[in-house]
Coordinates of C-alpha atoms in Angstrom, one line a residue:
M1 CA 13.5 -40.1 27.6
S2 CA 10.6 -42.2 26.3
D3 CA 8.2 -40.4 24.1
P4 CA 5.4 -42.1 22.2
I5 CA 5.3 -39.4 19.6
F6 CA 8.7 -40.2 18.4
S7 CA 8.9 -43.7 16.7
P8 CA 12.4 -45.1 16.7
T9 CA 14.4 -44.5 13.6
K10 CA 18.0 -45.1 12.9
I11 CA 20.5 -43.0 14.8
L12 CA 23.9 -42.8 13.1
K13 CA 26.8 -41.9 15.4
N14 CA 30.1 -41.3 13.5
K15 CA 33.5 -40.6 14.9
G16 CA 35.1 -39.7 11.6
K17 CA 37.9 -37.2 12.1
E18 CA 39.5 -36.9 15.5
G19 CA 37.0 -35.5 18.0
N20 CA 34.1 -35.3 15.6
V21 CA 30.8 -36.7 16.8
E22 CA 27.7 -36.7 14.5
I23 CA 24.2 -37.7 15.5
R24 CA 21.4 -37.9 13.0
K25 CA 17.7 -38.8 13.6
S26 CA 14.5 -38.4 11.6
W27 CA 10.8 -38.8 12.3
K28 CA 8.0 -39.0 9.8
G29 CA 5.1 -36.6 10.2
M30 CA 6.1 -35.4 13.7
F31 CA 6.1 -31.6 13.4
N32 CA 2.5 -30.5 12.6
G33 CA 2.4 -33.3 10.1
L34 CA 5.8 -32.5 8.6
D35 CA 8.8 -34.8 8.7
L36 CA 11.4 -33.7 11.3
S37 CA 15.1 -34.3 11.0
L38 CA 17.8 -33.5 13.5
Y39 CA 21.5 -33.2 12.8
L40 CA 24.1 -32.6 15.6
S41 CA 27.8 -32.1 14.8
C42 CA 30.3 -31.6 17.6
Q43 CA 34.0 -31.0 17.0
S44 CA 34.9 -31.9 20.6
E45 CA 34.4 -35.3 22.3
T46 CA 33.9 -33.5 25.6
L47 CA 32.1 -30.1 25.7
S48 CA 30.6 -28.5 22.7
R49 CA 29.0 -25.0 22.6
G50 CA 27.4 -23.3 19.6
K51 CA 24.4 -22.2 17.7
F52 CA 21.5 -24.2 16.3
L53 CA 18.9 -23.4 13.7
V54 CA 15.4 -24.6 12.9
G55 CA 14.0 -24.3 9.4
Q56 CA 12.9 -26.0 6.2
P57 CA 15.3 -27.6 3.8
D58 CA 15.4 -25.6 0.5
A59 CA 14.4 -28.7 -1.4
S60 CA 11.4 -29.5 0.7
K61 CA 8.3 -27.8 2.0
N62 CA 7.2 -30.9 3.8
A63 CA 10.0 -31.1 6.3
V64 CA 11.5 -29.4 9.3
L65 CA 15.3 -29.5 10.0
I66 CA 17.0 -28.8 13.4
V67 CA 20.8 -28.3 12.9
Y68 CA 23.5 -27.9 15.5
D69 CA 27.1 -27.5 14.2
D70 CA 29.7 -26.1 16.5
A71 CA 32.1 -25.5 13.7
V72 CA 29.8 -22.8 12.3
E73 CA 29.9 -19.4 14.0
M74 CA 26.8 -17.6 12.7
H75 CA 23.2 -18.6 12.3
K76 CA 23.3 -17.2 8.7
E77 CA 26.3 -19.5 8.0
L78 CA 24.3 -22.5 9.3
A79 CA 21.4 -21.6 6.9
E80 CA 23.8 -21.4 4.0
K81 CA 25.8 -24.6 4.8
Y82 CA 22.7 -26.7 5.3
Q83 CA 20.7 -25.1 2.5
M84 CA 17.7 -24.2 4.7
R85 CA 15.1 -21.5 5.1
P86 CA 15.5 -20.5 8.7
R87 CA 12.6 -20.2 11.1
G88 CA 14.6 -19.3 14.2
G89 CA 17.2 -20.7 16.5
G90 CA 19.4 -20.2 19.6
W91 CA 22.3 -21.6 21.5
M92 CA 23.1 -25.1 22.7
S93 CA 25.8 -26.6 24.9
I94 CA 26.4 -30.4 24.8
D95 CA 28.5 -32.0 27.5
L96 CA 29.4 -35.4 26.1
V97 CA 31.2 -36.5 29.3
Q98 CA 28.5 -35.4 31.9
K99 CA 25.7 -36.3 29.3
R100 CA 24.0 -32.9 29.6
V101 CA 22.4 -30.6 27.0
H102 CA 21.2 -27.1 27.5
I103 CA 19.1 -25.2 24.9
G104 CA 18.6 -21.5 25.2
G105 CA 19.0 -18.1 23.7
T106 CA 17.7 -16.6 20.5
S107 CA 19.2 -16.1 17.1
E108 CA 19.8 -12.4 16.5
A109 CA 19.4 -12.9 12.7
Y110 CA 16.2 -15.1 12.8
G111 CA 14.7 -14.9 16.2
R112 CA 13.6 -17.8 18.3
E113 CA 12.2 -20.9 16.8
L114 CA 8.4 -21.2 17.0
D115 CA 8.3 -24.3 19.1
R116 CA 11.2 -24.6 21.6
R117 CA 9.4 -27.5 23.3
M118 CA 9.6 -29.5 20.0
T119 CA 13.3 -28.7 19.8
F120 CA 13.7 -30.0 23.4
R121 CA 11.8 -33.1 22.7
A122 CA 13.8 -33.9 19.5
I123 CA 17.1 -33.5 21.3
G124 CA 15.8 -35.6 24.2
A125 CA 14.7 -38.4 21.9
A126 CA 18.0 -38.4 20.0
L127 CA 20.0 -38.4 23.2
P128 CA 17.9 -40.4 25.6
D129 CA 20.8 -40.9 28.1
F130 CA 21.4 -37.1 28.4
A131 CA 19.8 -34.7 30.9
C132 CA 18.2 -31.9 28.9
T133 CA 17.4 -28.4 30.2
V134 CA 15.8 -25.6 28.2
D135 CA 15.0 -22.0 28.5
I136 CA 11.3 -21.9 27.7

């Protein structure tokens, strides 16, 4: 996915522990003038399903953070673990073999994020070789 809004920044892919895949990407001023950071953590090297959350880091009012971590079961636990003020979220499945991502659902605790299209665009920019689908 080529998107002129997202200037290329470093993508860090780590395979630390067995089966753990991490992807990080950041953009300056890309969400209504705020910095946008994306963090994906998958415990599986094949198919990952879990919750994601969009919010602001507790330490910054000038940034937006999108976090997916399939090791965390509840949206509230994501907010605590990543020290963020939640603005909504949903569900995500990441198929690392078939290279597909699906974004959908709504957080029961925080509702749906304000801009699902921005979530979709950030995932697509971080994983350009993956086919992304989204429930708009």
